[in-house]
Amino acid sequence: MSKGLPETRTDAAMSELVPEPRPKPAVPMKPVSINPNLLGYIGIDTIIEQMRKKTMKTGFDFNIMVVGQSGLGKSTLVNTLFKSQVSRKASSWNREEKIPKTVEIKAIGHVIEEGGVKMKLTVIDTPGFGDQINNENCWEPIEKYINEQYEKFLKEEVNIARKKRIPDTRVHCCLYFISPTGHSLRPLDLEFMKHLSKVVNIIPVIAKADTMTLEEKSEFKQRVRKELEVNGIEFYPQKEFDEDLEDKTENDKIRQESMPFAVVGSDKEYQVNGKRVLGRKTPWGIIEVENLNHCEFALLRDFVIRTHLQDLKEVTHNIHYETYRAKRLNDNGGLPPGEGLLGTVLPPGPATPCPTAE
């Protein structure tokens, strides 16, 4: 009994140090005033702002290809389009040098920033397309280049440890420059667009439109549209890719009225009515690049950058790249022979027994 006494005292001391919790008297909560305007508000509309912040951090990729004869102002137009020196003139070959058999393709990358938004712009220049005497199958190097970019993206996708953000070098848009003859398209123009319209978004452009009168320009545009339709050549925006009635109405107007865009490019400024404008000086006056009464450059810029840039990227990914990807994965199991879908070497198959001589 005497030995258990200290333990009893210790228990009593513990009970004094740690008193048993007692239930608190219930106090009615103060009513919270609810704003009737916020009743039912969840906040899902902030998703747009969240996406905007995230995409502004990562930036955008846009790859544009220019194709056409030398001297049509391809580099100048792209510089005018993005208001920056994003392209350079093709280096001319000397007469003593041997003219290369294939088209030389140059990809020039730049980072453009506007309003806090960064865009990595790559201009793929194809100088002197169709300039040679023998232009048979001269579109093949361009088609090969486009498919090579799809192949690069596909190989990054099928890697086991693939990158969080795959570099996108795929061609999102191809500006095809048509010579302002005022008559009809060359057979080479039709062949090129027929082959390439299946693998890339083609936007036909009539270059140096200031060399034609308004009547000639209107008639030439109608003739080009008719020739493209007769030859079954689909240019961007393609009819079958219109997602809803609003898109169809907007794109039908572009297809029937604006295409192909008759444009003038210039990186020089002139003083017109007290304002500095981009233009081309001619003996009869100044052609203002951004004046819709003079040319359709402003329509092309709005179409490519302000309204359809994201759609160009989506059509490239969802249509052209997926078509290439499906065909590629159906051939030899997806990758070159000897490699599995994930880039691992497949084990050899069972050996075929040699026939025995009887």
Short mmCIF file of C-alpha atoms in Angstrom, two decimals:
data_model
loop_
_atom_site.label_atom_id
_atom_site.label_comp_id
_atom_site.label_asym_id
_atom_site.label_seq_id
_atom_site.Cartn_x
_atom_site.Cartn_y
_atom_site.Cartn_z
CA MET A 1 0.00 0.00 0.00
CA SER A 2 2.82 2.37 0.89
CA LYS A 3 4.53 1.72 -2.44
CA GLY A 4 1.41 2.57 -4.42
CA LEU A 5 0.93 5.94 -2.63
CA PRO A 6 3.47 7.93 -4.71
CA GLU A 7 1.87 6.64 -7.87
CA THR A 8 -1.49 7.94 -6.63
CA ARG A 9 0.07 11.35 -5.95
CA THR A 10 1.67 11.39 -9.40
CA ASP A 11 -1.68 10.62 -11.02
CA ALA A 12 -3.27 13.44 -9.06
CA ALA A 13 -0.52 15.84 -10.14
CA MET A 14 -0.97 14.81 -13.77
CA SER A 15 -4.69 15.38 -13.54
CA GLU A 16 -4.04 18.89 -12.25
CA LEU A 17 -1.58 19.72 -15.04
CA VAL A 18 -3.80 18.31 -17.83
CA PRO A 19 -7.41 18.97 -16.94
CA GLU A 20 -10.09 17.02 -18.77
CA PRO A 21 -11.63 18.98 -21.64
CA ARG A 22 -15.06 20.29 -20.88
CA PRO A 23 -17.64 20.89 -23.57
CA LYS A 24 -18.04 24.58 -24.41
CA PRO A 25 -21.48 26.08 -24.32
CA ALA A 26 -22.99 26.33 -27.80
CA VAL A 27 -22.84 29.92 -29.07
CA PRO A 28 -24.99 30.77 -32.08
CA MET A 29 -22.88 31.77 -35.12
CA LYS A 30 -23.12 35.26 -36.43
CA PRO A 31 -25.03 35.19 -39.74
CA VAL A 32 -22.80 35.90 -42.77
CA SER A 33 -24.20 38.34 -45.29
CA ILE A 34 -24.18 36.81 -48.82
CA ASN A 35 -23.95 38.99 -51.88
CA PRO A 36 -26.89 37.94 -54.05
CA ASN A 37 -24.85 38.76 -57.16
CA LEU A 38 -22.27 36.09 -56.20
CA LEU A 39 -24.81 33.37 -55.46
CA GLY A 40 -23.88 30.38 -57.59
CA TYR A 41 -20.54 31.88 -58.71
CA ILE A 42 -17.78 29.27 -58.88
CA GLY A 43 -15.02 31.06 -60.73
CA ILE A 44 -14.47 28.83 -63.75
CA ASP A 45 -14.21 31.94 -65.92
CA THR A 46 -10.75 32.49 -64.43
CA ILE A 47 -9.51 29.49 -66.44
CA ILE A 48 -9.00 31.80 -69.42
CA GLU A 49 -6.76 34.07 -67.34
CA GLN A 50 -4.86 31.06 -65.98
CA MET A 51 -4.26 29.78 -69.51
CA ARG A 52 -3.19 33.23 -70.67
CA LYS A 53 -0.58 33.53 -67.92
CA LYS A 54 0.77 30.04 -68.56
CA THR A 55 1.04 30.46 -72.33
CA MET A 56 2.65 33.88 -71.94
CA LYS A 57 5.38 32.27 -69.84
CA THR A 58 6.07 29.50 -72.35
CA GLY A 59 5.58 31.63 -75.46
CA PHE A 60 4.47 30.55 -78.92
CA ASP A 61 6.06 28.91 -81.97
CA PHE A 62 5.05 29.84 -85.50
CA ASN A 63 6.80 28.60 -88.62
CA ILE A 64 6.01 30.16 -91.98
CA MET A 65 7.36 29.09 -95.37
CA VAL A 66 7.59 31.34 -98.42
CA VAL A 67 7.73 29.85 -101.91
CA GLY A 68 7.93 31.53 -105.29
CA GLN A 69 10.09 32.81 -108.10
CA SER A 70 13.01 35.11 -107.43
CA GLY A 71 12.19 38.79 -107.52
CA LEU A 72 8.60 38.52 -106.27
CA GLY A 73 9.43 40.20 -102.95
CA LYS A 74 9.08 37.18 -100.65
CA SER A 75 11.58 38.39 -98.05
CA THR A 76 10.28 41.95 -98.17
CA LEU A 77 6.69 40.84 -97.63
CA VAL A 78 7.55 38.70 -94.61
CA ASN A 79 9.52 41.58 -93.11
CA THR A 80 6.53 43.85 -93.68
CA LEU A 81 4.15 41.27 -92.25
CA PHE A 82 5.93 41.09 -88.90
CA LYS A 83 7.35 44.63 -88.98
CA SER A 84 10.84 43.30 -88.40
CA GLN A 85 13.87 42.10 -90.34
CA VAL A 86 12.90 38.44 -89.98
CA SER A 87 13.99 37.37 -93.43
CA ARG A 88 16.90 38.07 -95.72
CA LYS A 89 17.32 38.23 -99.46
CA ALA A 90 18.44 35.09 -101.18
CA SER A 91 22.07 35.11 -102.20
CA SER A 92 22.30 35.19 -105.99
CA TRP A 93 24.49 32.70 -107.77
CA ASN A 94 27.32 33.80 -110.04
CA ARG A 95 27.18 32.75 -113.65
CA GLU A 96 30.46 30.88 -113.27
CA GLU A 97 29.07 28.76 -110.45
CA LYS A 98 27.15 25.59 -111.13
CA ILE A 99 23.43 26.03 -110.44
CA PRO A 100 22.41 23.52 -107.76
CA LYS A 101 19.96 20.85 -108.84
CA THR A 102 17.76 21.14 -105.74
CA VAL A 103 16.12 24.14 -104.14
CA GLU A 104 18.19 25.59 -101.32
CA ILE A 105 16.08 25.91 -98.19
CA LYS A 106 17.02 28.24 -95.34
CA ALA A 107 15.31 28.44 -91.96
CA ILE A 108 15.85 31.71 -90.08
CA GLY A 109 14.60 31.98 -86.49
CA HIS A 110 13.73 35.14 -84.56
CA VAL A 111 12.01 35.99 -81.29
CA ILE A 112 9.38 38.71 -81.55
CA GLU A 113 7.84 40.28 -78.45
CA GLU A 114 4.74 42.45 -78.39
CA GLY A 115 2.64 43.40 -75.37
CA GLY A 116 4.48 40.91 -73.17
CA VAL A 117 3.78 38.02 -75.57
CA LYS A 118 6.82 36.25 -77.01
CA MET A 119 6.69 34.36 -80.27
CA LYS A 120 9.51 32.34 -81.76
CA LEU A 121 9.08 32.96 -85.46
CA THR A 122 10.87 30.82 -88.01
CA VAL A 123 10.85 31.85 -91.67
CA ILE A 124 11.67 29.05 -94.10
CA ASP A 125 12.86 30.63 -97.33
CA THR A 126 12.99 28.70 -100.61
CA PRO A 127 14.89 31.07 -102.92
CA GLY A 128 14.45 30.75 -106.66
CA PHE A 129 11.72 28.10 -106.69
CA GLY A 130 10.95 27.18 -110.30
CA ASP A 131 13.68 29.40 -111.78
CA GLN A 132 15.60 26.63 -113.52
CA ILE A 133 15.11 25.46 -117.09
CA ASN A 134 14.19 21.95 -115.98
CA ASN A 135 11.74 22.22 -113.09
CA GLU A 136 10.59 18.59 -113.11
CA ASN A 137 9.69 17.46 -109.58
CA CYS A 138 11.35 20.58 -108.14
CA TRP A 139 8.78 20.62 -105.32
CA GLU A 140 10.19 17.38 -103.89
CA PRO A 141 12.91 19.05 -101.73
CA ILE A 142 10.24 21.27 -100.18
CA GLU A 143 7.90 18.33 -99.54
CA LYS A 144 10.83 16.39 -98.07
CA TYR A 145 11.68 19.29 -95.73
CA ILE A 146 8.07 19.50 -94.48
CA ASN A 147 7.90 15.75 -93.82
CA GLU A 148 11.28 15.82 -92.05
CA GLN A 149 9.85 18.26 -89.52
CA TYR A 150 6.89 15.93 -88.92
CA GLU A 151 9.37 13.06 -88.45
CA LYS A 152 11.36 15.03 -85.87
CA PHE A 153 8.20 15.77 -83.87
CA LEU A 154 7.04 12.14 -84.10
CA LYS A 155 10.37 10.76 -82.84
CA GLU A 156 10.24 13.11 -79.85
CA GLU A 157 6.69 11.98 -79.09
CA VAL A 158 7.42 8.26 -79.06
CA ASN A 159 10.46 8.54 -76.77
CA ILE A 160 10.02 7.02 -73.32
CA ALA A 161 11.64 10.02 -71.60
CA ARG A 162 10.31 12.68 -73.88
CA LYS A 163 10.68 16.38 -73.30
CA LYS A 164 8.04 18.27 -71.38
CA ARG A 165 7.72 20.68 -74.30
CA ILE A 166 8.63 19.25 -77.68
CA PRO A 167 10.30 21.82 -79.98
CA ASP A 168 7.90 22.52 -82.81
CA THR A 169 9.63 22.98 -86.17
CA ARG A 170 6.62 21.88 -88.25
CA VAL A 171 5.60 24.25 -91.06
CA HIS A 172 2.31 25.86 -90.02
CA CYS A 173 1.78 28.02 -93.08
CA CYS A 174 3.10 28.20 -96.63
CA LEU A 175 2.72 31.47 -98.53
CA TYR A 176 2.79 30.62 -102.23
CA PHE A 177 3.71 33.66 -104.32
CA ILE A 178 1.98 33.89 -107.69
CA SER A 179 3.54 36.00 -110.42
CA PRO A 180 1.26 38.94 -111.39
CA THR A 181 0.92 37.95 -115.04
CA GLY A 182 -2.79 38.73 -115.18
CA HIS A 183 -3.38 35.65 -117.37
CA SER A 184 -3.38 32.31 -115.59
CA LEU A 185 -1.40 30.09 -113.28
CA ARG A 186 1.68 28.32 -114.59
CA PRO A 187 1.52 24.51 -114.82
CA LEU A 188 4.32 24.52 -112.23
CA ASP A 189 2.14 26.53 -109.82
CA LEU A 190 -0.68 24.01 -110.16
CA GLU A 191 1.63 21.01 -109.72
CA PHE A 192 3.28 22.46 -106.64
CA MET A 193 0.03 23.34 -104.88
CA LYS A 194 -1.53 20.03 -105.85
CA HIS A 195 1.29 18.10 -104.16
CA LEU A 196 1.91 20.32 -101.17
CA SER A 197 -1.69 21.16 -100.24
CA LYS A 198 -1.97 17.63 -98.82
CA VAL A 199 0.85 18.14 -96.30
CA VAL A 200 0.79 21.86 -95.41
CA ASN A 201 -1.55 24.85 -95.19
CA ILE A 202 -1.12 26.78 -98.45
CA ILE A 203 -2.16 30.44 -98.71
CA PRO A 204 -1.92 31.75 -102.30
CA VAL A 205 -0.65 35.31 -102.65
CA ILE A 206 -0.45 37.49 -105.76
CA ALA A 207 2.86 39.33 -105.44
CA LYS A 208 3.56 42.90 -106.57
CA ALA A 209 -0.11 43.61 -107.16
CA ASP A 210 0.69 47.26 -107.94
CA THR A 211 1.76 46.16 -111.43
CA MET A 212 -1.90 45.49 -112.33
CA THR A 213 -4.90 47.79 -112.60
CA LEU A 214 -7.87 47.26 -110.29
CA GLU A 215 -9.84 45.58 -113.09
CA GLU A 216 -6.94 43.29 -114.01
CA LYS A 217 -6.41 42.38 -110.37
CA SER A 218 -10.08 41.49 -109.84
CA GLU A 219 -10.23 39.36 -113.00
CA PHE A 220 -6.95 37.62 -112.17
CA LYS A 221 -8.12 36.74 -108.67
CA GLN A 222 -11.31 35.17 -110.05
CA ARG A 223 -9.33 33.24 -112.68
CA VAL A 224 -6.93 31.87 -110.06
CA ARG A 225 -9.79 30.75 -107.80
CA LYS A 226 -11.46 29.02 -110.74
CA GLU A 227 -8.26 27.22 -111.78
CA LEU A 228 -7.63 26.00 -108.23
CA GLU A 229 -11.20 24.69 -108.01
CA VAL A 230 -11.06 22.94 -111.42
CA ASN A 231 -7.79 21.23 -110.48
CA GLY A 232 -9.10 20.14 -107.08
CA ILE A 233 -6.50 22.10 -105.12
CA GLU A 234 -7.52 22.89 -101.54
CA PHE A 235 -5.97 25.98 -100.01
CA TYR A 236 -6.29 27.23 -96.45
CA PRO A 237 -8.89 27.58 -94.92
CA GLN A 238 -10.12 24.22 -96.22
CA LYS A 239 -13.90 23.79 -96.41
CA GLU A 240 -13.97 20.40 -94.67
CA PHE A 241 -12.22 21.79 -91.59
CA ASP A 242 -14.85 24.44 -90.76
CA GLU A 243 -16.04 23.50 -87.28
CA ASP A 244 -19.31 25.41 -87.02
CA LEU A 245 -21.62 27.75 -88.92
CA GLU A 246 -19.79 30.86 -87.70
CA ASP A 247 -16.46 29.56 -88.99
CA LYS A 248 -18.05 28.51 -92.28
CA THR A 249 -19.61 31.93 -92.84
CA GLU A 250 -16.37 33.76 -92.06
CA ASN A 251 -14.17 31.43 -94.10
CA ASP A 252 -16.56 31.34 -97.06
CA LYS A 253 -16.24 35.11 -97.33
CA ILE A 254 -12.44 34.82 -97.28
CA ARG A 255 -12.42 32.01 -99.86
CA GLN A 256 -14.82 33.74 -102.24
CA GLU A 257 -13.68 37.36 -101.93
CA SER A 258 -10.15 37.69 -100.52
CA MET A 259 -8.29 34.64 -101.86
CA PRO A 260 -5.72 34.91 -103.30
CA PHE A 261 -4.52 38.03 -101.48
CA ALA A 262 -3.16 40.65 -103.90
CA VAL A 263 -0.39 42.30 -101.89
CA VAL A 264 2.46 44.76 -102.01
CA GLY A 265 5.37 44.57 -99.59
CA SER A 266 7.73 47.35 -98.54
CA ASP A 267 9.99 48.16 -95.60
CA LYS A 268 10.41 51.82 -96.54
CA GLU A 269 8.47 54.71 -95.02
CA TYR A 270 7.17 57.80 -96.80
CA GLN A 271 5.41 60.97 -95.73
CA VAL A 272 1.78 60.98 -96.90
CA ASN A 273 -0.63 63.67 -95.69
CA GLY A 274 1.55 64.36 -92.65
CA LYS A 275 1.77 60.67 -91.68
CA ARG A 276 4.59 58.16 -91.99
CA VAL A 277 3.38 55.12 -93.95
CA LEU A 278 4.95 52.00 -95.41
CA GLY A 279 4.85 52.18 -99.17
CA ARG A 280 6.42 51.84 -102.61
CA LYS A 281 7.29 54.93 -104.58
CA THR A 282 6.29 54.87 -108.25
CA PRO A 283 6.35 57.53 -110.99
CA TRP A 284 2.60 58.04 -110.54
CA GLY A 285 2.54 58.17 -106.74
CA ILE A 286 3.08 56.17 -103.57
CA ILE A 287 1.46 52.76 -103.08
CA GLU A 288 0.50 52.54 -99.40
CA VAL A 289 1.00 49.02 -98.13
CA GLU A 290 -1.64 49.18 -95.38
CA ASN A 291 -4.25 51.06 -97.44
CA LEU A 292 -7.00 48.66 -98.54
CA ASN A 293 -7.73 50.89 -101.52
CA HIS A 294 -4.22 50.17 -102.81
CA CYS A 295 -3.65 46.49 -101.91
CA GLU A 296 -4.82 43.68 -99.62
CA PHE A 297 -1.76 43.44 -97.41
CA ALA A 298 -3.76 44.47 -94.32
CA LEU A 299 -6.25 41.66 -95.00
CA LEU A 300 -3.44 39.10 -95.29
CA ARG A 301 -1.80 40.31 -92.07
CA ASP A 302 -5.07 40.17 -90.14
CA PHE A 303 -5.85 36.75 -91.58
CA VAL A 304 -2.48 35.15 -90.79
CA ILE A 305 -1.77 36.82 -87.43
CA ARG A 306 -4.85 38.31 -85.81
CA THR A 307 -7.61 35.80 -86.63
CA HIS A 308 -6.22 32.48 -87.91
CA LEU A 309 -2.71 32.00 -86.47
CA GLN A 310 -3.85 29.58 -83.77
CA ASP A 311 -6.10 27.76 -86.21
CA LEU A 312 -3.20 27.36 -88.64
CA LYS A 313 -1.27 25.64 -85.85
CA GLU A 314 -4.22 23.42 -84.89
CA VAL A 315 -4.92 22.32 -88.47
CA THR A 316 -1.21 21.52 -88.85
CA HIS A 317 -1.22 19.39 -85.69
CA ASN A 318 -4.67 17.78 -85.91
CA ILE A 319 -4.88 17.21 -89.67
CA HIS A 320 -1.56 17.29 -91.55
CA TYR A 321 0.65 15.94 -88.76
CA GLU A 322 -1.91 13.30 -87.71
CA THR A 323 -2.18 12.13 -91.33
CA TYR A 324 1.61 11.77 -91.50
CA ARG A 325 1.73 10.13 -88.06
CA ALA A 326 -0.96 7.55 -88.88
CA LYS A 327 0.75 6.60 -92.15
CA ARG A 328 4.16 6.47 -90.49
CA LEU A 329 3.02 4.27 -87.62
CA ASN A 330 1.32 1.89 -90.02
CA ASP A 331 4.56 1.41 -91.92
CA ASN A 332 6.97 -1.05 -90.24
CA GLY A 333 5.31 -0.71 -86.86
CA GLY A 334 5.93 3.01 -86.58
CA LEU A 335 9.69 3.51 -86.85
CA PRO A 336 12.52 2.28 -89.07
CA PRO A 337 13.03 -1.52 -89.08
CA GLY A 338 14.82 -2.81 -86.00
CA GLU A 339 13.26 -0.25 -83.64
CA GLY A 340 10.14 -0.54 -81.55
CA LEU A 341 7.48 2.11 -81.06
CA LEU A 342 9.33 3.50 -78.06
CA GLY A 343 12.72 3.50 -79.69
CA THR A 344 13.88 0.22 -78.09
CA VAL A 345 15.51 -2.48 -80.18
CA LEU A 346 13.15 -5.39 -80.68
CA PRO A 347 14.40 -8.94 -80.00
CA PRO A 348 15.12 -10.99 -83.13
CA GLY A 349 12.36 -13.33 -84.30
CA PRO A 350 12.64 -17.10 -84.25
CA ALA A 351 15.17 -18.47 -86.70
CA THR A 352 13.77 -20.23 -89.74
CA PRO A 353 15.04 -23.83 -89.84
CA CYS A 354 17.08 -24.74 -92.89
CA PRO A 355 15.53 -27.42 -95.08
CA THR A 356 17.21 -30.78 -94.70
CA ALA A 357 18.39 -32.58 -97.76
CA GLU A 358 16.61 -35.87 -98.22
#
